[in-house]
Amino acid sequence: TTTTTESTILKRRWPERNEFNRKPNIEDLQNFNSVGLALLNKHNCGSIMDFRLANGINAIQGEFPWMAMLLNARKKPFCGGSVITERFVLTAAHCITDDLRMVRFGEHRISTKMDCTLTVCQTYVDFGIDPYQKPVIHPDYRSLNYHKDIALIKLNRDIDFKLYDHIAPICLPTKPSDYNIRPKDNLILAGWGLQKYDLYADVLQKGELKIKPLHRCKNLYPRMRIDNSKLCIQAGSNDTVSCHGDSGSPLFWKTDYKIGWFTKQHYTQIGLVSLGYGKECGDFTSDPFMYENVSDSMIWITHALYKAYFNY
């Protein structure tokens, strides 16, 4: 009986924090490109509207102003993304195709051009792709296993955040505390992706997810290359899952930042939808699935921003 009890205790060992999301060391932070970092910190980011999240419910208009929608030649959405500066969008590498034509911002309800609340109306805005700078795909991206499935899109002009005050960037993880995700923390997913029965959501959806130890996904998907470039994510109690049209959409959570003596919170993007390996739309089984780990690519992001900004 003693042996069985000890064995059970060993199997229930609580994983180390870095099994969820590797925290950066000082060298990682020092290797951020200073110009790229300045571009990310140029504007206020990740503003929080205080609404309670629930599964599969419509987002409040303007709740997530960094949401981007990638459009094809027929102006049909096929992937998501996030605004990270006035000129750049972060998305999944597998979303960069020859059919990519433009990026839409400020969208809420797809079926209407103008979205209105009781007090305000807003219209979506379409931006083209910079003709002199192709989208930048992570050099280690592998289409066979979605390794480093992350990319940057440079727009053909800057987003004027004052003119389009319903559009704003999300924060990226630039300080150690941004990486300190705990199992109890709520991660938020937003997108218009395909739902059950392959139907697109007309209105932006939102839901909660939880992070799991990386070895859970390694054991479930032994044929896939799973390392620190991935996050192991599981549906929360409200059964939120990502679907095909959600690819590139941001996964984010609330992090602290200081203004003088005061500590406030904003949203920081920690991942993006890459592949829900082993998941079908509407499949709410208990198995976790994988997201691209944005924090693991921050050195590349800051350097790529610098080079793409100046068209190097």
PDB file of C-alpha atoms in Angstrom:
ATOM      1  CA  THR A   1       0.000   0.000   0.000  1.00  0.00           C
ATOM      2  CA  THR A   2       2.867   2.341   0.856  1.00  0.00           C
ATOM      3  CA  THR A   3       4.509   1.729  -2.525  1.00  0.00           C
ATOM      4  CA  THR A   4       1.285   2.466  -4.382  1.00  0.00           C
ATOM      5  CA  THR A   5       0.750   5.695  -2.458  1.00  0.00           C
ATOM      6  CA  GLU A   6       4.303   6.910  -3.120  1.00  0.00           C
ATOM      7  CA  SER A   7       3.955   6.064  -6.797  1.00  0.00           C
ATOM      8  CA  THR A   8       0.707   8.022  -7.020  1.00  0.00           C
ATOM      9  CA  ILE A   9       2.315  11.032  -5.358  1.00  0.00           C
ATOM     10  CA  LEU A  10       5.199  10.939  -7.828  1.00  0.00           C
ATOM     11  CA  LYS A  11       2.823  10.809 -10.775  1.00  0.00           C
ATOM     12  CA  ARG A  12       0.990  13.834  -9.423  1.00  0.00           C
ATOM     13  CA  ARG A  13       4.130  15.926  -9.148  1.00  0.00           C
ATOM     14  CA  TRP A  14       3.232  19.521  -9.919  1.00  0.00           C
ATOM     15  CA  PRO A  15       5.209  20.680 -12.952  1.00  0.00           C
ATOM     16  CA  GLU A  16       7.816  23.397 -12.728  1.00  0.00           C
ATOM     17  CA  ARG A  17       6.775  26.845 -13.952  1.00  0.00           C
ATOM     18  CA  ASN A  18       9.029  26.633 -16.994  1.00  0.00           C
ATOM     19  CA  GLU A  19       7.139  23.556 -18.155  1.00  0.00           C
ATOM     20  CA  PHE A  20       4.259  25.899 -18.983  1.00  0.00           C
ATOM     21  CA  ASN A  21       6.106  28.780 -20.625  1.00  0.00           C
ATOM     22  CA  ARG A  22       9.858  29.268 -20.468  1.00  0.00           C
ATOM     23  CA  LYS A  23      10.786  32.497 -18.704  1.00  0.00           C
ATOM     24  CA  PRO A  24      13.404  34.582 -20.511  1.00  0.00           C
ATOM     25  CA  ASN A  25      16.859  34.979 -19.078  1.00  0.00           C
ATOM     26  CA  ILE A  26      18.719  38.288 -19.014  1.00  0.00           C
ATOM     27  CA  GLU A  27      20.496  37.465 -22.281  1.00  0.00           C
ATOM     28  CA  ASP A  28      17.136  36.997 -24.025  1.00  0.00           C
ATOM     29  CA  LEU A  29      15.973  40.460 -22.988  1.00  0.00           C
ATOM     30  CA  GLN A  30      19.321  42.019 -23.872  1.00  0.00           C
ATOM     31  CA  ASN A  31      19.084  40.484 -27.346  1.00  0.00           C
ATOM     32  CA  PHE A  32      15.865  42.335 -28.146  1.00  0.00           C
ATOM     33  CA  ASN A  33      16.497  44.822 -30.934  1.00  0.00           C
ATOM     34  CA  SER A  34      16.220  48.285 -29.361  1.00  0.00           C
ATOM     35  CA  VAL A  35      14.568  49.871 -32.415  1.00  0.00           C
ATOM     36  CA  GLY A  36      12.069  47.027 -32.725  1.00  0.00           C
ATOM     37  CA  LEU A  37      11.327  47.301 -29.015  1.00  0.00           C
ATOM     38  CA  ALA A  38      10.806  51.060 -29.335  1.00  0.00           C
ATOM     39  CA  LEU A  39       8.327  50.475 -32.169  1.00  0.00           C
ATOM     40  CA  LEU A  40       6.353  48.093 -29.945  1.00  0.00           C
ATOM     41  CA  ASN A  41       6.369  50.555 -27.037  1.00  0.00           C
ATOM     42  CA  LYS A  42       5.535  53.641 -29.086  1.00  0.00           C
ATOM     43  CA  HIS A  43       1.797  53.584 -28.352  1.00  0.00           C
ATOM     44  CA  ASN A  44      -0.407  52.606 -25.440  1.00  0.00           C
ATOM     45  CA  CYS A  45      -1.364  48.984 -25.937  1.00  0.00           C
ATOM     46  CA  GLY A  46      -3.648  46.258 -24.650  1.00  0.00           C
ATOM     47  CA  SER A  47      -6.394  48.477 -23.235  1.00  0.00           C
ATOM     48  CA  ILE A  48      -8.887  46.575 -21.079  1.00  0.00           C
ATOM     49  CA  MET A  49     -12.647  46.984 -21.129  1.00  0.00           C
ATOM     50  CA  ASP A  50     -14.061  45.464 -17.952  1.00  0.00           C
ATOM     51  CA  PHE A  51     -16.470  42.843 -19.284  1.00  0.00           C
ATOM     52  CA  ARG A  52     -16.867  39.304 -18.007  1.00  0.00           C
ATOM     53  CA  LEU A  53     -15.822  36.622 -20.493  1.00  0.00           C
ATOM     54  CA  ALA A  54     -17.880  33.567 -21.332  1.00  0.00           C
ATOM     55  CA  ASN A  55     -17.607  30.805 -23.904  1.00  0.00           C
ATOM     56  CA  GLY A  56     -18.626  31.390 -27.480  1.00  0.00           C
ATOM     57  CA  ILE A  57     -20.338  34.675 -26.701  1.00  0.00           C
ATOM     58  CA  ASN A  58     -20.163  37.763 -28.826  1.00  0.00           C
ATOM     59  CA  ALA A  59     -17.383  40.162 -27.943  1.00  0.00           C
ATOM     60  CA  ILE A  60     -18.489  43.665 -27.014  1.00  0.00           C
ATOM     61  CA  GLN A  61     -18.011  46.112 -29.874  1.00  0.00           C
ATOM     62  CA  GLY A  62     -14.546  47.652 -29.500  1.00  0.00           C
ATOM     63  CA  GLU A  63     -13.538  45.255 -26.725  1.00  0.00           C
ATOM     64  CA  PHE A  64     -10.472  43.934 -28.573  1.00  0.00           C
ATOM     65  CA  PRO A  65      -9.375  46.783 -30.890  1.00  0.00           C
ATOM     66  CA  TRP A  66      -6.217  44.956 -32.056  1.00  0.00           C
ATOM     67  CA  MET A  67      -8.101  42.245 -33.927  1.00  0.00           C
ATOM     68  CA  ALA A  68      -7.164  41.943 -37.594  1.00  0.00           C
ATOM     69  CA  MET A  69      -8.794  39.960 -40.381  1.00  0.00           C
ATOM     70  CA  LEU A  70      -6.790  38.708 -43.369  1.00  0.00           C
ATOM     71  CA  LEU A  71      -8.710  38.902 -46.656  1.00  0.00           C
ATOM     72  CA  ASN A  72      -8.214  37.122 -49.981  1.00  0.00           C
ATOM     73  CA  ALA A  73      -8.720  38.469 -53.504  1.00  0.00           C
ATOM     74  CA  ARG A  74     -12.503  38.098 -53.114  1.00  0.00           C
ATOM     75  CA  LYS A  75     -12.367  40.069 -49.838  1.00  0.00           C
ATOM     76  CA  LYS A  76     -13.259  36.927 -47.917  1.00  0.00           C
ATOM     77  CA  PRO A  77     -11.648  36.341 -44.490  1.00  0.00           C
ATOM     78  CA  PHE A  78      -9.418  33.299 -44.152  1.00  0.00           C
ATOM     79  CA  CYS A  79      -7.160  34.038 -41.161  1.00  0.00           C
ATOM     80  CA  GLY A  80      -6.816  36.358 -38.201  1.00  0.00           C
ATOM     81  CA  GLY A  81      -4.033  38.485 -36.792  1.00  0.00           C
ATOM     82  CA  SER A  82      -3.253  41.234 -34.297  1.00  0.00           C
ATOM     83  CA  VAL A  83      -2.137  44.859 -34.535  1.00  0.00           C
ATOM     84  CA  ILE A  84       1.227  45.254 -32.766  1.00  0.00           C
ATOM     85  CA  THR A  85       2.324  48.663 -34.147  1.00  0.00           C
ATOM     86  CA  GLU A  86       0.784  51.268 -36.445  1.00  0.00           C
ATOM     87  CA  ARG A  87       2.397  49.500 -39.427  1.00  0.00           C
ATOM     88  CA  PHE A  88       2.659  45.799 -38.529  1.00  0.00           C
ATOM     89  CA  VAL A  89       0.352  42.842 -37.967  1.00  0.00           C
ATOM     90  CA  LEU A  90       1.333  39.579 -36.284  1.00  0.00           C
ATOM     91  CA  THR A  91      -0.145  36.358 -37.678  1.00  0.00           C
ATOM     92  CA  ALA A  92       0.620  32.700 -38.396  1.00  0.00           C
ATOM     93  CA  ALA A  93       3.170  31.847 -41.081  1.00  0.00           C
ATOM     94  CA  HIS A  94       0.814  29.371 -42.740  1.00  0.00           C
ATOM     95  CA  CYS A  95      -1.595  32.278 -43.343  1.00  0.00           C
ATOM     96  CA  ILE A  96       0.913  33.961 -45.679  1.00  0.00           C
ATOM     97  CA  THR A  97      -0.289  32.772 -49.075  1.00  0.00           C
ATOM     98  CA  ASP A  98      -0.381  34.165 -52.609  1.00  0.00           C
ATOM     99  CA  ASP A  99      -4.071  34.867 -52.069  1.00  0.00           C
ATOM    100  CA  LEU A 100      -3.441  37.403 -49.287  1.00  0.00           C
ATOM    101  CA  ARG A 101      -4.552  40.819 -50.534  1.00  0.00           C
ATOM    102  CA  MET A 102      -5.403  43.057 -47.608  1.00  0.00           C
ATOM    103  CA  VAL A 103      -5.977  43.301 -43.871  1.00  0.00           C
ATOM    104  CA  ARG A 104      -9.170  44.569 -42.255  1.00  0.00           C
ATOM    105  CA  PHE A 105      -9.319  46.389 -38.918  1.00  0.00           C
ATOM    106  CA  GLY A 106     -12.161  47.654 -36.757  1.00  0.00           C
ATOM    107  CA  GLU A 107     -14.466  44.829 -37.823  1.00  0.00           C
ATOM    108  CA  HIS A 108     -17.097  43.471 -35.458  1.00  0.00           C
ATOM    109  CA  ARG A 109     -20.066  42.086 -37.379  1.00  0.00           C
ATOM    110  CA  ILE A 110     -19.026  40.730 -40.780  1.00  0.00           C
ATOM    111  CA  SER A 111     -22.457  41.103 -42.401  1.00  0.00           C
ATOM    112  CA  THR A 112     -22.609  44.880 -41.866  1.00  0.00           C
ATOM    113  CA  LYS A 113     -20.238  47.637 -42.973  1.00  0.00           C
ATOM    114  CA  MET A 114     -21.112  49.856 -40.012  1.00  0.00           C
ATOM    115  CA  ASP A 115     -21.439  48.522 -36.471  1.00  0.00           C
ATOM    116  CA  CYS A 116     -23.368  50.605 -33.958  1.00  0.00           C
ATOM    117  CA  THR A 117     -24.072  50.635 -30.238  1.00  0.00           C
ATOM    118  CA  LEU A 118     -26.448  53.010 -28.464  1.00  0.00           C
ATOM    119  CA  THR A 119     -23.770  55.694 -28.366  1.00  0.00           C
ATOM    120  CA  VAL A 120     -21.310  55.142 -31.218  1.00  0.00           C
ATOM    121  CA  CYS A 121     -20.952  53.721 -34.716  1.00  0.00           C
ATOM    122  CA  GLN A 122     -17.754  52.403 -36.264  1.00  0.00           C
ATOM    123  CA  THR A 123     -16.746  51.259 -39.739  1.00  0.00           C
ATOM    124  CA  TYR A 124     -14.079  48.756 -40.659  1.00  0.00           C
ATOM    125  CA  VAL A 125     -10.995  49.897 -42.550  1.00  0.00           C
ATOM    126  CA  ASP A 126      -9.082  47.876 -45.155  1.00  0.00           C
ATOM    127  CA  PHE A 127      -5.318  48.265 -45.587  1.00  0.00           C
ATOM    128  CA  GLY A 128      -3.158  46.865 -48.356  1.00  0.00           C
ATOM    129  CA  ILE A 129       0.139  45.030 -48.031  1.00  0.00           C
ATOM    130  CA  ASP A 130       3.347  47.052 -48.427  1.00  0.00           C
ATOM    131  CA  PRO A 131       4.384  46.478 -52.070  1.00  0.00           C
ATOM    132  CA  TYR A 132       8.065  46.961 -51.225  1.00  0.00           C
ATOM    133  CA  GLN A 133       8.177  44.626 -48.231  1.00  0.00           C
ATOM    134  CA  LYS A 134       6.867  41.089 -48.458  1.00  0.00           C
ATOM    135  CA  PRO A 135       5.423  39.532 -45.287  1.00  0.00           C
ATOM    136  CA  VAL A 136       8.262  38.282 -43.113  1.00  0.00           C
ATOM    137  CA  ILE A 137       8.049  34.606 -42.141  1.00  0.00           C
ATOM    138  CA  HIS A 138      10.158  33.211 -39.314  1.00  0.00           C
ATOM    139  CA  PRO A 139      13.268  31.653 -40.925  1.00  0.00           C
ATOM    140  CA  ASP A 140      12.764  28.422 -38.961  1.00  0.00           C
ATOM    141  CA  TYR A 141       9.161  27.916 -40.083  1.00  0.00           C
ATOM    142  CA  ARG A 142       8.426  24.394 -41.311  1.00  0.00           C
ATOM    143  CA  SER A 143       5.120  23.810 -43.084  1.00  0.00           C
ATOM    144  CA  LEU A 144       5.186  20.056 -42.430  1.00  0.00           C
ATOM    145  CA  ASN A 145       4.972  20.398 -38.661  1.00  0.00           C
ATOM    146  CA  TYR A 146       4.143  24.111 -38.205  1.00  0.00           C
ATOM    147  CA  HIS A 147       7.379  24.738 -36.311  1.00  0.00           C
ATOM    148  CA  LYS A 148       7.795  28.505 -35.710  1.00  0.00           C
ATOM    149  CA  ASP A 149       4.438  29.228 -37.322  1.00  0.00           C
ATOM    150  CA  ILE A 150       4.686  33.000 -36.969  1.00  0.00           C
ATOM    151  CA  ALA A 151       4.977  35.935 -39.380  1.00  0.00           C
ATOM    152  CA  LEU A 152       4.803  39.729 -39.682  1.00  0.00           C
ATOM    153  CA  ILE A 153       2.802  41.690 -42.252  1.00  0.00           C
ATOM    154  CA  LYS A 154       3.841  45.242 -43.111  1.00  0.00           C
ATOM    155  CA  LEU A 155       0.941  47.444 -44.210  1.00  0.00           C
ATOM    156  CA  ASN A 156       1.062  49.883 -47.115  1.00  0.00           C
ATOM    157  CA  ARG A 157       0.513  52.827 -44.747  1.00  0.00           C
ATOM    158  CA  ASP A 158       0.429  53.627 -41.047  1.00  0.00           C
ATOM    159  CA  ILE A 159      -2.741  53.194 -39.011  1.00  0.00           C
ATOM    160  CA  ASP A 160      -3.658  56.580 -37.547  1.00  0.00           C
ATOM    161  CA  PHE A 161      -4.827  55.529 -34.082  1.00  0.00           C
ATOM    162  CA  LYS A 162      -6.271  59.002 -33.432  1.00  0.00           C
ATOM    163  CA  LEU A 163      -8.290  59.027 -36.643  1.00  0.00           C
ATOM    164  CA  TYR A 164      -9.348  55.400 -36.199  1.00  0.00           C
ATOM    165  CA  ASP A 165      -9.821  55.437 -32.446  1.00  0.00           C
ATOM    166  CA  HIS A 166     -11.543  52.037 -32.534  1.00  0.00           C
ATOM    167  CA  ILE A 167      -8.238  50.425 -33.588  1.00  0.00           C
ATOM    168  CA  ALA A 168      -5.311  49.977 -31.176  1.00  0.00           C
ATOM    169  CA  PRO A 169      -2.300  47.657 -30.740  1.00  0.00           C
ATOM    170  CA  ILE A 170      -1.993  44.802 -28.288  1.00  0.00           C
ATOM    171  CA  CYS A 171       1.068  44.525 -26.041  1.00  0.00           C
ATOM    172  CA  LEU A 172       3.693  41.856 -26.644  1.00  0.00           C
ATOM    173  CA  PRO A 173       5.728  40.188 -23.863  1.00  0.00           C
ATOM    174  CA  THR A 174       8.735  42.451 -23.329  1.00  0.00           C
ATOM    175  CA  LYS A 175       9.408  41.969 -19.603  1.00  0.00           C
ATOM    176  CA  PRO A 176       9.863  38.839 -17.438  1.00  0.00           C
ATOM    177  CA  SER A 177       6.517  39.182 -15.643  1.00  0.00           C
ATOM    178  CA  ASP A 178       4.712  38.885 -18.989  1.00  0.00           C
ATOM    179  CA  TYR A 179       5.839  35.235 -19.178  1.00  0.00           C
ATOM    180  CA  ASN A 180       4.736  34.206 -15.708  1.00  0.00           C
ATOM    181  CA  ILE A 181       1.555  32.321 -16.636  1.00  0.00           C
ATOM    182  CA  ARG A 182       0.018  30.072 -13.990  1.00  0.00           C
ATOM    183  CA  PRO A 183      -2.425  27.185 -14.522  1.00  0.00           C
ATOM    184  CA  LYS A 184      -5.222  29.166 -12.862  1.00  0.00           C
ATOM    185  CA  ASP A 185      -4.788  32.193 -15.143  1.00  0.00           C
ATOM    186  CA  ASN A 186      -7.415  32.794 -17.804  1.00  0.00           C
ATOM    187  CA  LEU A 187      -6.115  33.069 -21.359  1.00  0.00           C
ATOM    188  CA  ILE A 188      -8.413  34.781 -23.829  1.00  0.00           C
ATOM    189  CA  LEU A 189      -9.006  33.805 -27.440  1.00  0.00           C
ATOM    190  CA  ALA A 190     -10.922  36.004 -29.858  1.00  0.00           C
ATOM    191  CA  GLY A 191     -11.751  35.412 -33.504  1.00  0.00           C
ATOM    192  CA  TRP A 192     -14.352  34.908 -36.220  1.00  0.00           C
ATOM    193  CA  GLY A 193     -13.140  31.410 -37.114  1.00  0.00           C
ATOM    194  CA  LEU A 194     -15.137  28.468 -38.341  1.00  0.00           C
ATOM    195  CA  GLN A 195     -17.459  27.103 -35.709  1.00  0.00           C
ATOM    196  CA  LYS A 196     -19.200  23.762 -35.479  1.00  0.00           C
ATOM    197  CA  TYR A 197     -20.629  22.588 -38.821  1.00  0.00           C
ATOM    198  CA  ASP A 198     -18.024  24.768 -40.630  1.00  0.00           C
ATOM    199  CA  LEU A 199     -19.903  28.018 -40.127  1.00  0.00           C
ATOM    200  CA  TYR A 200     -18.134  31.353 -39.733  1.00  0.00           C
ATOM    201  CA  ALA A 201     -19.175  33.484 -36.797  1.00  0.00           C
ATOM    202  CA  ASP A 202     -20.794  36.690 -38.019  1.00  0.00           C
ATOM    203  CA  VAL A 203     -19.790  38.528 -34.841  1.00  0.00           C
ATOM    204  CA  LEU A 204     -16.374  38.456 -33.171  1.00  0.00           C
ATOM    205  CA  GLN A 205     -16.323  35.665 -30.569  1.00  0.00           C
ATOM    206  CA  LYS A 206     -14.376  35.353 -27.325  1.00  0.00           C
ATOM    207  CA  GLY A 207     -13.689  32.649 -24.781  1.00  0.00           C
ATOM    208  CA  GLU A 208     -11.344  31.441 -22.054  1.00  0.00           C
ATOM    209  CA  LEU A 209      -8.577  28.822 -22.195  1.00  0.00           C
ATOM    210  CA  LYS A 210      -6.039  27.382 -19.756  1.00  0.00           C
ATOM    211  CA  ILE A 211      -2.341  26.585 -20.115  1.00  0.00           C
ATOM    212  CA  LYS A 212      -1.070  23.046 -19.495  1.00  0.00           C
ATOM    213  CA  PRO A 213       2.426  21.567 -19.063  1.00  0.00           C
ATOM    214  CA  LEU A 214       4.145  21.121 -22.419  1.00  0.00           C
ATOM    215  CA  HIS A 215       4.787  17.434 -21.782  1.00  0.00           C
ATOM    216  CA  ARG A 216       1.012  16.838 -21.952  1.00  0.00           C
ATOM    217  CA  CYS A 217       1.005  17.745 -25.634  1.00  0.00           C
ATOM    218  CA  LYS A 218       4.305  15.927 -26.250  1.00  0.00           C
ATOM    219  CA  ASN A 219       2.779  12.710 -24.938  1.00  0.00           C
ATOM    220  CA  LEU A 220      -0.430  13.168 -26.923  1.00  0.00           C
ATOM    221  CA  TYR A 221       1.242  14.024 -30.227  1.00  0.00           C
ATOM    222  CA  PRO A 222       4.569  12.131 -30.299  1.00  0.00           C
ATOM    223  CA  ARG A 223       4.988  12.533 -34.071  1.00  0.00           C
ATOM    224  CA  MET A 224       4.905  16.314 -33.883  1.00  0.00           C
ATOM    225  CA  ARG A 225       7.941  18.446 -33.092  1.00  0.00           C
ATOM    226  CA  ILE A 226       6.874  20.116 -29.860  1.00  0.00           C
ATOM    227  CA  ASP A 227       9.315  22.393 -28.061  1.00  0.00           C
ATOM    228  CA  ASN A 228       9.333  25.833 -26.445  1.00  0.00           C
ATOM    229  CA  SER A 229       7.974  27.329 -29.654  1.00  0.00           C
ATOM    230  CA  LYS A 230       4.564  25.891 -28.752  1.00  0.00           C
ATOM    231  CA  LEU A 231       2.087  26.341 -25.906  1.00  0.00           C
ATOM    232  CA  CYS A 232      -0.046  23.453 -24.689  1.00  0.00           C
ATOM    233  CA  ILE A 233      -3.558  24.853 -24.292  1.00  0.00           C
ATOM    234  CA  GLN A 234      -6.763  23.269 -23.065  1.00  0.00           C
ATOM    235  CA  ALA A 235     -10.373  24.337 -23.243  1.00  0.00           C
ATOM    236  CA  GLY A 236     -11.534  25.954 -20.034  1.00  0.00           C
ATOM    237  CA  SER A 237     -14.649  25.043 -18.137  1.00  0.00           C
ATOM    238  CA  ASN A 238     -16.642  26.754 -20.879  1.00  0.00           C
ATOM    239  CA  ASP A 239     -15.255  24.527 -23.669  1.00  0.00           C
ATOM    240  CA  THR A 240     -13.670  27.126 -25.944  1.00  0.00           C
ATOM    241  CA  VAL A 241     -11.692  25.713 -28.870  1.00  0.00           C
ATOM    242  CA  SER A 242     -10.106  27.322 -31.914  1.00  0.00           C
ATOM    243  CA  CYS A 243     -11.086  26.380 -35.459  1.00  0.00           C
ATOM    244  CA  HIS A 244      -9.548  26.666 -38.909  1.00  0.00           C
ATOM    245  CA  GLY A 245     -10.534  30.270 -39.628  1.00  0.00           C
ATOM    246  CA  ASP A 246      -9.031  31.349 -36.308  1.00  0.00           C
ATOM    247  CA  SER A 247      -5.467  30.721 -37.554  1.00  0.00           C
ATOM    248  CA  GLY A 248      -3.223  33.658 -36.693  1.00  0.00           C
ATOM    249  CA  SER A 249      -5.675  35.050 -34.130  1.00  0.00           C
ATOM    250  CA  PRO A 250      -4.165  36.185 -30.824  1.00  0.00           C
ATOM    251  CA  LEU A 251      -4.163  34.392 -27.492  1.00  0.00           C
ATOM    252  CA  PHE A 252      -3.709  36.944 -24.711  1.00  0.00           C
ATOM    253  CA  TRP A 253      -3.978  37.518 -20.962  1.00  0.00           C
ATOM    254  CA  LYS A 254      -3.930  40.300 -18.380  1.00  0.00           C
ATOM    255  CA  THR A 255      -0.499  41.433 -17.186  1.00  0.00           C
ATOM    256  CA  ASP A 256       0.611  44.158 -14.774  1.00  0.00           C
ATOM    257  CA  TYR A 257       2.434  47.373 -15.573  1.00  0.00           C
ATOM    258  CA  LYS A 258       3.330  50.337 -13.395  1.00  0.00           C
ATOM    259  CA  ILE A 259       2.532  54.026 -13.738  1.00  0.00           C
ATOM    260  CA  GLY A 260       4.428  55.763 -10.967  1.00  0.00           C
ATOM    261  CA  TRP A 261       3.288  54.190  -7.711  1.00  0.00           C
ATOM    262  CA  PHE A 262       0.245  52.579  -9.296  1.00  0.00           C
ATOM    263  CA  THR A 263      -0.021  49.102 -10.807  1.00  0.00           C
ATOM    264  CA  LYS A 264      -2.467  48.692 -13.680  1.00  0.00           C
ATOM    265  CA  GLN A 265      -3.277  45.904 -16.098  1.00  0.00           C
ATOM    266  CA  HIS A 266      -3.360  45.532 -19.828  1.00  0.00           C
ATOM    267  CA  TYR A 267      -3.682  42.655 -22.289  1.00  0.00           C
ATOM    268  CA  THR A 268      -0.486  41.010 -23.510  1.00  0.00           C
ATOM    269  CA  GLN A 269      -0.422  38.565 -26.407  1.00  0.00           C
ATOM    270  CA  ILE A 270       1.313  35.351 -25.390  1.00  0.00           C
ATOM    271  CA  GLY A 271       0.377  33.092 -28.304  1.00  0.00           C
ATOM    272  CA  LEU A 272      -1.445  32.760 -31.589  1.00  0.00           C
ATOM    273  CA  VAL A 273      -3.566  30.071 -33.201  1.00  0.00           C
ATOM    274  CA  SER A 274      -1.330  27.712 -35.129  1.00  0.00           C
ATOM    275  CA  LEU A 275      -2.767  24.212 -35.343  1.00  0.00           C
ATOM    276  CA  GLY A 276      -5.370  22.598 -33.156  1.00  0.00           C
ATOM    277  CA  TYR A 277      -3.787  19.211 -33.761  1.00  0.00           C
ATOM    278  CA  GLY A 278      -6.244  16.417 -33.031  1.00  0.00           C
ATOM    279  CA  LYS A 279      -9.162  18.831 -32.763  1.00  0.00           C
ATOM    280  CA  GLU A 280     -12.165  19.320 -34.961  1.00  0.00           C
ATOM    281  CA  CYS A 281     -14.453  22.327 -34.758  1.00  0.00           C
ATOM    282  CA  GLY A 282     -16.930  21.758 -31.977  1.00  0.00           C
ATOM    283  CA  ASP A 283     -14.876  18.903 -30.497  1.00  0.00           C
ATOM    284  CA  PHE A 284     -14.884  19.679 -26.790  1.00  0.00           C
ATOM    285  CA  THR A 285     -12.907  16.670 -25.591  1.00  0.00           C
ATOM    286  CA  SER A 286     -10.494  17.012 -22.711  1.00  0.00           C
ATOM    287  CA  ASP A 287      -7.308  16.764 -24.807  1.00  0.00           C
ATOM    288  CA  PRO A 288      -5.201  19.943 -25.001  1.00  0.00           C
ATOM    289  CA  PHE A 289      -4.008  21.404 -28.287  1.00  0.00           C
ATOM    290  CA  MET A 290      -1.124  23.575 -29.452  1.00  0.00           C
ATOM    291  CA  TYR A 291      -0.677  27.289 -30.033  1.00  0.00           C
ATOM    292  CA  GLU A 292       2.360  29.151 -31.293  1.00  0.00           C
ATOM    293  CA  ASN A 293       4.343  30.633 -28.403  1.00  0.00           C
ATOM    294  CA  VAL A 294       4.809  34.318 -29.263  1.00  0.00           C
ATOM    295  CA  SER A 295       7.080  34.908 -26.282  1.00  0.00           C
ATOM    296  CA  ASP A 296       9.577  32.350 -27.597  1.00  0.00           C
ATOM    297  CA  SER A 297       9.983  34.421 -30.788  1.00  0.00           C
ATOM    298  CA  MET A 298      10.344  37.871 -29.240  1.00  0.00           C
ATOM    299  CA  ILE A 299      14.019  38.259 -30.172  1.00  0.00           C
ATOM    300  CA  TRP A 300      13.165  37.495 -33.798  1.00  0.00           C
ATOM    301  CA  ILE A 301      10.101  39.790 -33.726  1.00  0.00           C
ATOM    302  CA  THR A 302      12.064  42.831 -32.518  1.00  0.00           C
ATOM    303  CA  HIS A 303      14.834  42.288 -35.087  1.00  0.00           C
ATOM    304  CA  ALA A 304      12.362  41.582 -37.908  1.00  0.00           C
ATOM    305  CA  LEU A 305      10.412  44.747 -37.068  1.00  0.00           C
ATOM    306  CA  TYR A 306      13.585  46.806 -37.292  1.00  0.00           C
ATOM    307  CA  LYS A 307      14.620  45.337 -40.658  1.00  0.00           C
ATOM    308  CA  ALA A 308      11.149  45.440 -42.208  1.00  0.00           C
ATOM    309  CA  TYR A 309      10.444  48.966 -40.963  1.00  0.00           C
ATOM    310  CA  PHE A 310      13.439  50.269 -42.911  1.00  0.00           C
ATOM    311  CA  ASN A 311      12.940  47.763 -45.775  1.00  0.00           C
ATOM    312  CA  TYR A 312      16.327  46.138 -45.178  1.00  0.00           C
TER     313      TYR A 312
END
